[in-house]
Coordinates of N, CA and C in Angstrom, one line a residue:
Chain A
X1 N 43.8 275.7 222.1 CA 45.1 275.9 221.5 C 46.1 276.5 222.5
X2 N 46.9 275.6 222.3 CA 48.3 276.6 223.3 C 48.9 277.7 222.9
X3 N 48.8 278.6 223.8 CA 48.8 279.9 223.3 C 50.2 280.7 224.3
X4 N 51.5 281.0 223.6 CA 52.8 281.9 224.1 C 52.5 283.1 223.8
X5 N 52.4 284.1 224.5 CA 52.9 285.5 224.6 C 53.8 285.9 224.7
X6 N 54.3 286.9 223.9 CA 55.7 287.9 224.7 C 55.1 289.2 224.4
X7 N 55.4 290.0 225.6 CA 55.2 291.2 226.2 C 55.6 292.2 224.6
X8 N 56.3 292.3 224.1 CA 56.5 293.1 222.8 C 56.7 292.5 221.6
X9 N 56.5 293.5 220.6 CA 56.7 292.3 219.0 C 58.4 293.4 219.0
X10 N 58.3 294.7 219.1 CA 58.9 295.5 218.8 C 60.0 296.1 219.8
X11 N 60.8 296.1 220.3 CA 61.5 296.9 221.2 C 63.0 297.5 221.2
X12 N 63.1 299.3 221.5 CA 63.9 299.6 221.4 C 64.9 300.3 222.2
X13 N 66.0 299.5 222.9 CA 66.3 300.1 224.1 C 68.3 300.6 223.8
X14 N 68.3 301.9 224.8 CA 69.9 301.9 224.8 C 70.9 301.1 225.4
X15 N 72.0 301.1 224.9 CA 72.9 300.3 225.8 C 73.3 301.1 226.9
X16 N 73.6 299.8 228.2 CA 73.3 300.0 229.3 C 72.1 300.1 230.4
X17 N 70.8 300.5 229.4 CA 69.5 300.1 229.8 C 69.4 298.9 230.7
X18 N 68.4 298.3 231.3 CA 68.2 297.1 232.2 C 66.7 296.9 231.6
X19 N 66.6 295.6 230.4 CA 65.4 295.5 230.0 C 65.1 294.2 230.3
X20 N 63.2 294.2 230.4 CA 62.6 292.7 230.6 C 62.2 292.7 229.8
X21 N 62.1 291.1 229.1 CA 61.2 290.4 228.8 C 60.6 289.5 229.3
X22 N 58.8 289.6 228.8 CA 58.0 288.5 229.6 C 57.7 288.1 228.3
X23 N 57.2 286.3 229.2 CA 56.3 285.5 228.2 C 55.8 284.6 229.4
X24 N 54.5 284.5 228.5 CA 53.2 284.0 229.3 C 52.8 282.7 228.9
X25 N 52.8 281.5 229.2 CA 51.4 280.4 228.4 C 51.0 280.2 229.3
X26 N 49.5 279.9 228.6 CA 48.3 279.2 228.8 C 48.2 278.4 229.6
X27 N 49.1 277.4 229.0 CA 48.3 275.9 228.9 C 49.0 274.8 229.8
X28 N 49.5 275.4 231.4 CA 50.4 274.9 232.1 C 51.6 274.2 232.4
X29 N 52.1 273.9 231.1 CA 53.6 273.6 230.7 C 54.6 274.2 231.9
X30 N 55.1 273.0 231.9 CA 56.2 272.7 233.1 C 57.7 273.6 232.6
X31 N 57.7 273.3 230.9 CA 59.3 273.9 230.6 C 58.8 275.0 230.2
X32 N 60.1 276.1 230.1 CA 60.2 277.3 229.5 C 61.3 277.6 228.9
X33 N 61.5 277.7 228.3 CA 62.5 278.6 227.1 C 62.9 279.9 226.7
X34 N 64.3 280.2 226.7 CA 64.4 281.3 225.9 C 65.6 281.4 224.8
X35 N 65.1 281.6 223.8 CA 66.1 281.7 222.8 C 66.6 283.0 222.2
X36 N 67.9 282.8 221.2 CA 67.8 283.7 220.6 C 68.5 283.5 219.2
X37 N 67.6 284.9 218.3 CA 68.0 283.7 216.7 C 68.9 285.0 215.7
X38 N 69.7 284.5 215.3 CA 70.2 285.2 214.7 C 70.6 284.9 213.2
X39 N 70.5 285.5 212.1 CA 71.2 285.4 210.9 C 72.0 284.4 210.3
X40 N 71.9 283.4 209.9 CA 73.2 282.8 210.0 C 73.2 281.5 211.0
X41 N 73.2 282.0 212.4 CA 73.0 280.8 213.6 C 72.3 280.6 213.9
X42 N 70.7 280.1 213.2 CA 70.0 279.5 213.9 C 69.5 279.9 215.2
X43 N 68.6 279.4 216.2 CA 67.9 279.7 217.7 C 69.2 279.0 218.4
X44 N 69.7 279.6 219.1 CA 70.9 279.4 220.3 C 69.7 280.0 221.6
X45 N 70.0 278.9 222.4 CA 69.5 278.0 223.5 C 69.9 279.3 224.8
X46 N 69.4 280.3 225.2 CA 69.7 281.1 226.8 C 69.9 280.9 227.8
X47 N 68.8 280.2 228.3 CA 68.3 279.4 229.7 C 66.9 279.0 229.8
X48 N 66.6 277.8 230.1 CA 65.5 277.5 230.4 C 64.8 277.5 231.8
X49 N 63.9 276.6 231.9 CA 63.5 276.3 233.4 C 62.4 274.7 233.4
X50 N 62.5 274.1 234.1 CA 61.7 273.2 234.3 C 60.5 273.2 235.4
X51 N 61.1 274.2 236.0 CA 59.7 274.3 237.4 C 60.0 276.1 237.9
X52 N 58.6 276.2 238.8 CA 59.1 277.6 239.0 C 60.2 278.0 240.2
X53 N 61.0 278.6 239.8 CA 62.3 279.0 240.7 C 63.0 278.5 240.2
X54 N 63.2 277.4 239.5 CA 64.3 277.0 239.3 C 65.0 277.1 237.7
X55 N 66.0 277.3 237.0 CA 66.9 277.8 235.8 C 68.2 277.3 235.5
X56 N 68.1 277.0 234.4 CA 69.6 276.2 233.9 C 70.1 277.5 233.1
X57 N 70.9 277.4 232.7 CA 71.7 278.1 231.6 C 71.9 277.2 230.5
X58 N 71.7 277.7 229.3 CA 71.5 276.9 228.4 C 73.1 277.3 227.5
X59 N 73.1 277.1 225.7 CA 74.4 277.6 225.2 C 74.9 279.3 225.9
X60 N 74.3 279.9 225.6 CA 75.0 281.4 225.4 C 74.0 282.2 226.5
X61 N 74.6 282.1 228.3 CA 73.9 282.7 228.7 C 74.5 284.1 229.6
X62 N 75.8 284.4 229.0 CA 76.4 285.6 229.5 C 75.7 287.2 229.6
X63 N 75.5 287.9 230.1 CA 74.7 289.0 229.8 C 73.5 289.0 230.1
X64 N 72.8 287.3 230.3 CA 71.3 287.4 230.7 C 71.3 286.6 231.9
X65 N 70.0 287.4 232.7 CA 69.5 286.3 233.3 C 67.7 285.8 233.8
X66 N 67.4 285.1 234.6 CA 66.0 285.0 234.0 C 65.2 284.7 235.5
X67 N 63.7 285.0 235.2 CA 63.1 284.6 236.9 C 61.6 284.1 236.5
X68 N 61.6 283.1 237.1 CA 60.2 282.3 236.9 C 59.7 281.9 238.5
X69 N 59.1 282.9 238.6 CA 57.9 283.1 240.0 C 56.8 282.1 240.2
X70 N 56.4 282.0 239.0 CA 55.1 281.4 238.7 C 55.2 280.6 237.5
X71 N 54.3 279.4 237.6 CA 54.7 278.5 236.3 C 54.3 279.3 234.9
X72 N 53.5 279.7 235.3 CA 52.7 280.6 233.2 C 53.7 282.1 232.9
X73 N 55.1 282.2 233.9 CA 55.5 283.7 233.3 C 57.3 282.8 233.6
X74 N 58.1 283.3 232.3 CA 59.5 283.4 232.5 C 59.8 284.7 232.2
X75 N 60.5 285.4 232.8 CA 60.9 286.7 232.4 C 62.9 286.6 231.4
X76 N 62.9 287.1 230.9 CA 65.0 287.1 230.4 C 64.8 288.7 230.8
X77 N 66.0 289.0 231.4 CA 66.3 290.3 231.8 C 68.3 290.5 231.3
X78 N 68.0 291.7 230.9 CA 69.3 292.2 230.3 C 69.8 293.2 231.3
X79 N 70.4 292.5 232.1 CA 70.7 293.4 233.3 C 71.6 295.0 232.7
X80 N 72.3 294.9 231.8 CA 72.9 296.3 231.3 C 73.3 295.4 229.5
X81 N 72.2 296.0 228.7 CA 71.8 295.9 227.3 C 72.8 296.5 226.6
X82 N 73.8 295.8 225.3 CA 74.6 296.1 224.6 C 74.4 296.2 223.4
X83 N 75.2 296.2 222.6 CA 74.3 296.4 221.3 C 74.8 295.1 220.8
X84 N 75.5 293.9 221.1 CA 75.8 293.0 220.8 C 74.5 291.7 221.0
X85 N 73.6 292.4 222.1 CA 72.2 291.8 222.2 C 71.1 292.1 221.2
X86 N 71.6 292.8 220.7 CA 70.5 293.1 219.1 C 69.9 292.0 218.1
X87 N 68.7 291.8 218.9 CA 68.4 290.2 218.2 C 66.8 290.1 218.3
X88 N 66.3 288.7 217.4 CA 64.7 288.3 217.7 C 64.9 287.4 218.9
X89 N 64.3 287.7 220.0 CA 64.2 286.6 221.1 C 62.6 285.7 221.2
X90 N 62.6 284.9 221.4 CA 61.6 283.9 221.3 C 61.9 282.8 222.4
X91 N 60.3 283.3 222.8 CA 60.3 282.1 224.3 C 59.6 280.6 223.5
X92 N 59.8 279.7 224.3 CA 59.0 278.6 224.6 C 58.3 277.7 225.4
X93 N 57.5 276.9 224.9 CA 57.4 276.2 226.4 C 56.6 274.4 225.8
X94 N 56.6 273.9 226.8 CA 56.7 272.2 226.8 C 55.9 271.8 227.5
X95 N 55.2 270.2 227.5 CA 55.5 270.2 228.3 C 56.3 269.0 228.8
X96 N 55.9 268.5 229.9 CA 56.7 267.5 230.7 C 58.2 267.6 231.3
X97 N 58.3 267.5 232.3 CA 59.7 268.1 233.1 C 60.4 267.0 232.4
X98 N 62.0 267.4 231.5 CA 62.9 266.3 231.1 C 62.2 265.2 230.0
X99 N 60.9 265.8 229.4 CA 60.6 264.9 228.4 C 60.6 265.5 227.1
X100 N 61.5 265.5 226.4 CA 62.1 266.1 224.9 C 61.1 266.0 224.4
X101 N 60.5 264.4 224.0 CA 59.6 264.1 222.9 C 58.7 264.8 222.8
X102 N 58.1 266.0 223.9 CA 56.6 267.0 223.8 C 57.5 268.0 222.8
X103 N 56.4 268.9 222.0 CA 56.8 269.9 221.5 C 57.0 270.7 222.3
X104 N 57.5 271.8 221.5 CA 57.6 273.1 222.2 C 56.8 273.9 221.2
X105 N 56.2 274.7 221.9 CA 55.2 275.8 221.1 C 56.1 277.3 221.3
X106 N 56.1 278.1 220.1 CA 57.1 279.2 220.6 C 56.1 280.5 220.2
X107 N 56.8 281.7 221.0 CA 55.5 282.8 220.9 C 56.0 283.3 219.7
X108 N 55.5 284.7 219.4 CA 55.8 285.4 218.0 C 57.2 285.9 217.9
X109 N 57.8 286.1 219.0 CA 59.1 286.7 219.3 C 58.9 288.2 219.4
X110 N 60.3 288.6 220.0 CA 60.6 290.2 220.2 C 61.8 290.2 219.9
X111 N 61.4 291.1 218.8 CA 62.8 292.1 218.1 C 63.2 293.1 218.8
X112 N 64.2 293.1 219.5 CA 65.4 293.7 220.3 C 66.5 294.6 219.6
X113 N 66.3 296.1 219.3 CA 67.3 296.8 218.6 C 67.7 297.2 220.4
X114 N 69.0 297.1 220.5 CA 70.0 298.6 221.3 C 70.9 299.4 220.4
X115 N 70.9 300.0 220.8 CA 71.5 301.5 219.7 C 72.2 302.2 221.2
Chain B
X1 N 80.9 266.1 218.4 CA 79.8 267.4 218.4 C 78.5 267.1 217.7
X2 N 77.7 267.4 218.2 CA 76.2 267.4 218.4 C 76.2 268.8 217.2
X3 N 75.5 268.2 215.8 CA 75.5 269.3 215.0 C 73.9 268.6 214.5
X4 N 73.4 270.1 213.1 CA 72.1 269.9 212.9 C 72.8 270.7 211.6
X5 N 72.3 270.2 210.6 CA 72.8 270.4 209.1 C 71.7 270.3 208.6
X6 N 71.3 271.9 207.6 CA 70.4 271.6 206.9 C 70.9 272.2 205.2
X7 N 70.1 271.7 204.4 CA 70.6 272.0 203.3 C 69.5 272.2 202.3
X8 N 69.4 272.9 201.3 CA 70.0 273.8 200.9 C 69.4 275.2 201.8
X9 N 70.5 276.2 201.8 CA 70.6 277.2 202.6 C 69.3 278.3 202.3
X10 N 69.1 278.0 201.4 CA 67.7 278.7 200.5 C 67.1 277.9 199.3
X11 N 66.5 278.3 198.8 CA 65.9 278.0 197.7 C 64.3 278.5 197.1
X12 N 64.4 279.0 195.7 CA 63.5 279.6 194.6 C 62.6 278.7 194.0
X13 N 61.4 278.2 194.1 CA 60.6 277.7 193.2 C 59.7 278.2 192.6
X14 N 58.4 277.4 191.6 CA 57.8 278.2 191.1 C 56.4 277.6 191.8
X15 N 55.3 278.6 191.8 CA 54.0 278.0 192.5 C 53.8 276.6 191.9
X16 N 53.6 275.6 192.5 CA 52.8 274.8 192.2 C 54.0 273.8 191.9
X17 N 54.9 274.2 192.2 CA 56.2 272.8 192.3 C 56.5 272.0 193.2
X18 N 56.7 270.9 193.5 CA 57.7 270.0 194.3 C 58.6 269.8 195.0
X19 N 58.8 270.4 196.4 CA 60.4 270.4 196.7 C 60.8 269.8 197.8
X20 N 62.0 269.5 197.9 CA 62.3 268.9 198.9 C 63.6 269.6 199.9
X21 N 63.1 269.4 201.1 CA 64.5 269.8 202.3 C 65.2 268.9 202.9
X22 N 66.5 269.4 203.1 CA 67.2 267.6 203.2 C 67.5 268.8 205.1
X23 N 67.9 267.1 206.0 CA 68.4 267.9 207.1 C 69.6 266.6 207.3
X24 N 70.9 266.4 207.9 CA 71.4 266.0 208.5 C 71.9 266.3 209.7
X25 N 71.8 265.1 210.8 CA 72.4 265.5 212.4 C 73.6 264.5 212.9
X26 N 73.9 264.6 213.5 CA 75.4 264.0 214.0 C 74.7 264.1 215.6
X27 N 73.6 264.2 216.2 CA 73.0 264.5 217.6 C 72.8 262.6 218.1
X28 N 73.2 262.6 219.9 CA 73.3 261.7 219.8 C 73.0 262.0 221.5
X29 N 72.3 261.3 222.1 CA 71.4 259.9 222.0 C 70.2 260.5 221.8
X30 N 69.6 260.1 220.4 CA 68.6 260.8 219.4 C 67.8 260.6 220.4
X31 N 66.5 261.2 220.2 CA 65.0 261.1 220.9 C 63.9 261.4 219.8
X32 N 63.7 262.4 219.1 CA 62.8 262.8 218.4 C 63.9 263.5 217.0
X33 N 62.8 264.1 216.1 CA 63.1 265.3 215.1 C 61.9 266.1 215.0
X34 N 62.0 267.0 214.7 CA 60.8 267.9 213.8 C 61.3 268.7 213.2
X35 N 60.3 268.9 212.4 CA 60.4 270.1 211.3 C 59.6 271.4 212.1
X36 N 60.0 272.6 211.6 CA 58.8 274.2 212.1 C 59.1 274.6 210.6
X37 N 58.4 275.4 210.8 CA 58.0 276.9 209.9 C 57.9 277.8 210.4
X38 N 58.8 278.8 209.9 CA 59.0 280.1 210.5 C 58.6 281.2 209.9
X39 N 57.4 281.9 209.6 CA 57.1 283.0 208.9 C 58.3 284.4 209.3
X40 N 58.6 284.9 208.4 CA 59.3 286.4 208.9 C 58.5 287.1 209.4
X41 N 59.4 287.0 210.8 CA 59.3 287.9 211.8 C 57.7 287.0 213.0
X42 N 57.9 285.7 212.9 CA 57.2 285.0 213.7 C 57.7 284.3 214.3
X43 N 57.3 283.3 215.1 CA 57.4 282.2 216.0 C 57.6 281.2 215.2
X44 N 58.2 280.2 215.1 CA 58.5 278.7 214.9 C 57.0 278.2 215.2
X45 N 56.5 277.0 213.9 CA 55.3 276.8 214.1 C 55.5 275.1 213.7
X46 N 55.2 274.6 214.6 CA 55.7 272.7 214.3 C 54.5 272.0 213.2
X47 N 55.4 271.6 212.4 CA 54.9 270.9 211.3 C 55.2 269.0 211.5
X48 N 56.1 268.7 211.7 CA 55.7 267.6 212.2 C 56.9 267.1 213.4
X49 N 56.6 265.7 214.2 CA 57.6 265.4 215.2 C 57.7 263.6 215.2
X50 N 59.2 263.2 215.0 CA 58.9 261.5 214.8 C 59.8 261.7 215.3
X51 N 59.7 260.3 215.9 CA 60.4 259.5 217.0 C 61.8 258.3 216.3
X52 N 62.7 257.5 217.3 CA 63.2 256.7 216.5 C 62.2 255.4 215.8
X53 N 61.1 255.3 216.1 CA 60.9 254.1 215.0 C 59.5 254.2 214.1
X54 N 59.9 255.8 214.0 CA 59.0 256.6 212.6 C 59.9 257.2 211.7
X55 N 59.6 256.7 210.3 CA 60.6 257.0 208.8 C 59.4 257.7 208.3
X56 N 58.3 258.0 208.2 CA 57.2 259.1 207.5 C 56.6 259.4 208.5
X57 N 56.1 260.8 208.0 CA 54.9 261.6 208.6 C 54.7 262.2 207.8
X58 N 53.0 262.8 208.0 CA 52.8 263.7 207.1 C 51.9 264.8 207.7
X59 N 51.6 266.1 207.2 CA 51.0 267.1 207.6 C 50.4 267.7 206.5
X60 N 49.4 267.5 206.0 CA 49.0 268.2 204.8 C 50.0 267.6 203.6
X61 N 50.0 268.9 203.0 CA 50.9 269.0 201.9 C 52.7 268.4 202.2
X62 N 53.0 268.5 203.4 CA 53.8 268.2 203.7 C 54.1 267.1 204.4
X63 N 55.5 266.3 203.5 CA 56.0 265.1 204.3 C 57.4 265.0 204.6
X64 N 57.5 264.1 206.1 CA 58.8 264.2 206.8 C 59.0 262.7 206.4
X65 N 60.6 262.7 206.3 CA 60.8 261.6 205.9 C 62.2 261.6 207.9
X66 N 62.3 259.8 207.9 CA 63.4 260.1 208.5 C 64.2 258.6 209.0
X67 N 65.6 258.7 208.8 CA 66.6 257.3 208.4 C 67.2 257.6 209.6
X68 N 67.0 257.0 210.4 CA 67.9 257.0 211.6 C 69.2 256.0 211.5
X69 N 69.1 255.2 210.7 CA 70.3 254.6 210.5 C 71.6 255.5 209.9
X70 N 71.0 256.1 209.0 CA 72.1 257.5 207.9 C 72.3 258.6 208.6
X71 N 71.1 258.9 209.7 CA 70.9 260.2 210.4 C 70.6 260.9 209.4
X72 N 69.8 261.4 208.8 CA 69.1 261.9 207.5 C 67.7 261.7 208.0
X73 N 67.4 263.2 208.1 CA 65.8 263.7 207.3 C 65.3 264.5 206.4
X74 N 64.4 264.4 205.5 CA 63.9 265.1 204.4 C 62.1 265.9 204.3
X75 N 62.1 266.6 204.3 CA 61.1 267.8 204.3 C 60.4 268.0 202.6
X76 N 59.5 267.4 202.3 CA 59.2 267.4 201.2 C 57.7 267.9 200.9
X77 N 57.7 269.2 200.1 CA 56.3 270.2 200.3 C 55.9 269.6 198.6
X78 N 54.4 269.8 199.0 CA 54.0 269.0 197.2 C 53.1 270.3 197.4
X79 N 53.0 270.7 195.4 CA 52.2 271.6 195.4 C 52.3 272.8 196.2
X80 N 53.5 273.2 196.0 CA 53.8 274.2 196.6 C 52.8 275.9 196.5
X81 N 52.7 276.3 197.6 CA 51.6 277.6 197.3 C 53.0 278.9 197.9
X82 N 52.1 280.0 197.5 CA 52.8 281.3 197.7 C 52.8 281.4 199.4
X83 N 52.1 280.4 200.3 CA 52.3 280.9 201.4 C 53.1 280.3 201.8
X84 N 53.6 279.2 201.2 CA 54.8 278.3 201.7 C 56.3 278.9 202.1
X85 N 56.2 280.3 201.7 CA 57.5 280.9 201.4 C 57.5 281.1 202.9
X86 N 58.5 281.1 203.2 CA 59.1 280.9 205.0 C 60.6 280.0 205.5
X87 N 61.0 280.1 206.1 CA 62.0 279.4 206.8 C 61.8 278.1 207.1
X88 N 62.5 276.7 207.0 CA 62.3 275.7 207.7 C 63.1 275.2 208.4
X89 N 62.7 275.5 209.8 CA 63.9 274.5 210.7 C 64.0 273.2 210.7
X90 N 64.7 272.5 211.6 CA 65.3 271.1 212.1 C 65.6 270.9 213.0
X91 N 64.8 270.3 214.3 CA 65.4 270.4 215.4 C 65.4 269.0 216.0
X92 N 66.7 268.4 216.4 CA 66.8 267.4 216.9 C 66.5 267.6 218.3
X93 N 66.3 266.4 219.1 CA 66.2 266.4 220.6 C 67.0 265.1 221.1
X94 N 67.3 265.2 222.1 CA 68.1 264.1 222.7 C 67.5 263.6 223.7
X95 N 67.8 262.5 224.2 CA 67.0 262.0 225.8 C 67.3 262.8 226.6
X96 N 68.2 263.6 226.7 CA 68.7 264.0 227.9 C 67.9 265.8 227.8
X97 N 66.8 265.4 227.0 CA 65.8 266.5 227.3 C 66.5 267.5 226.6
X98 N 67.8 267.7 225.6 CA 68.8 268.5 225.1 C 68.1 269.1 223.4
X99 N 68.1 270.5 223.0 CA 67.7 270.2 221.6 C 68.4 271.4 220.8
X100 N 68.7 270.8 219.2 CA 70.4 271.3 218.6 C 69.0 271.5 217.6
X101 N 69.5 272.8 216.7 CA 68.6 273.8 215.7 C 69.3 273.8 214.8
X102 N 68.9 273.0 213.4 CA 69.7 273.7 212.5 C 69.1 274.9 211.8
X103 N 70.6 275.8 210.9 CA 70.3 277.0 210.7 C 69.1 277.6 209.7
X104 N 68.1 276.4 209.6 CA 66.9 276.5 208.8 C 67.2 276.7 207.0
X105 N 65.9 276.4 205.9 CA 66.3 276.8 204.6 C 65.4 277.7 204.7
X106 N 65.6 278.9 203.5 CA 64.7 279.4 203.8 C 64.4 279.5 202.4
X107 N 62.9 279.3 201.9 CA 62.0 278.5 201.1 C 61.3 280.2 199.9
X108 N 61.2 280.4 199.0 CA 60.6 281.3 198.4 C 60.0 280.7 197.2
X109 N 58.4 280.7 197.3 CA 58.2 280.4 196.1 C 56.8 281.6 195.4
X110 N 57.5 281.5 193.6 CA 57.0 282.7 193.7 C 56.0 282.2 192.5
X111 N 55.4 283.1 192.0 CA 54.0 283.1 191.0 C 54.6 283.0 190.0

């Protein structure tokens, strides 16, 4: 089974903090994902990656940004955390570079309070 | 605009009922659709994925309907159970590797 981790289910940080998130798969997938979902709007699109090093910016990528070293880890980093980032974030991953039709498998997410 | 419409916004049944989820998209140059399931406070969990020249699928209890001519798809759970209660998304995909989310129903069915 393909298996996504993210480094916290829970997390609580202040604003202005500089926080990571990791997520890990398995199962060698080429794409990565990061979302984030909110109330109302649905999963809005962060930034992705197709290969390692490399990162698009997806809908709403102001305030974040992201680093993939290695194919099995994308990190999203909140270089100084607001409380307007107060959200469930949820990675993903695919596979095939530019091929939609694969799913995407997503981890459990991390709930992100800043206060 | 590349939009993902789902409808109804929620909805109440009773165990062991019939329901159905409608989705419309305006997304364009189609590639795929799927349905997930979203437990509170989980990950999106894929229930099914069709292409342009698939109108059914099925997953269990659950069947995906889908009209690419109307742009219309429909999510239809039979025999509904208490664990069905959850979120269901809609996510279209495009060739251009692109994918639009609609804002999911979210499903409660109770005893």
């Amino acid at each position: 089974d393909v298996k996504v981790t993210q480094s916290s289910r829970y997390l609580v940080k202040r604003t202005g903090e500089k926080v990571f998130l990791e997520c890990v798969q398995d199962m060698d997938h080429e794409n990565m994902f990061w979302y984030r979902q909110d109330p109302g709007l649905g999963l809005r699109l962060i930034y992705f990656s197709y290969d390692v090093k490399m990162k698009e910016k997806g809908d709403i990528p102001e305030g974040y940004s992201v680093s993939r070293e290695k194919k099995e880890r994308f990190s999203l980093i909140l270089e100084s955390a607001s409380t307007n980032q107060t959200s469930m974030y949820l990675c993903a991953s695919s596979l095939g570079a530019g091929q939609s039709s694969y799913e995407q498998y997503f981890g459990p997410g991390t709930r992100l309070t800043v206060t | 605009k590349n939009q993902v419409e789902q409808s109804p916004q929620s909805l109440i049944i009773l165990e062991g009922k019939n329901c159905t989820l409608q989705c419309n998209y305006t997304v364009s140059p189609f590639s795929n659709l799927r349905w997930y399931k979203q437990d509170t406070g989980r990950g999106p969990v894929s229930l099914t994925i069709m292409t342009f020249s698939e109108n059914t699928k099925s997953n269990g209890r659950y069947t995906a309907t889908l009209d690419a001519d109307t742009k219309q798809s429909s999510l239809h759970i039979t025999a509904s159970q208490l664990s069905d209660s959850a979120s269901y998304i809609c996510v279209v995909g495009t060739t251009g590797n692109q994918f639009y989310f609609g804002t999911g129903t979210s499903l409660t069915v109770i005893p």
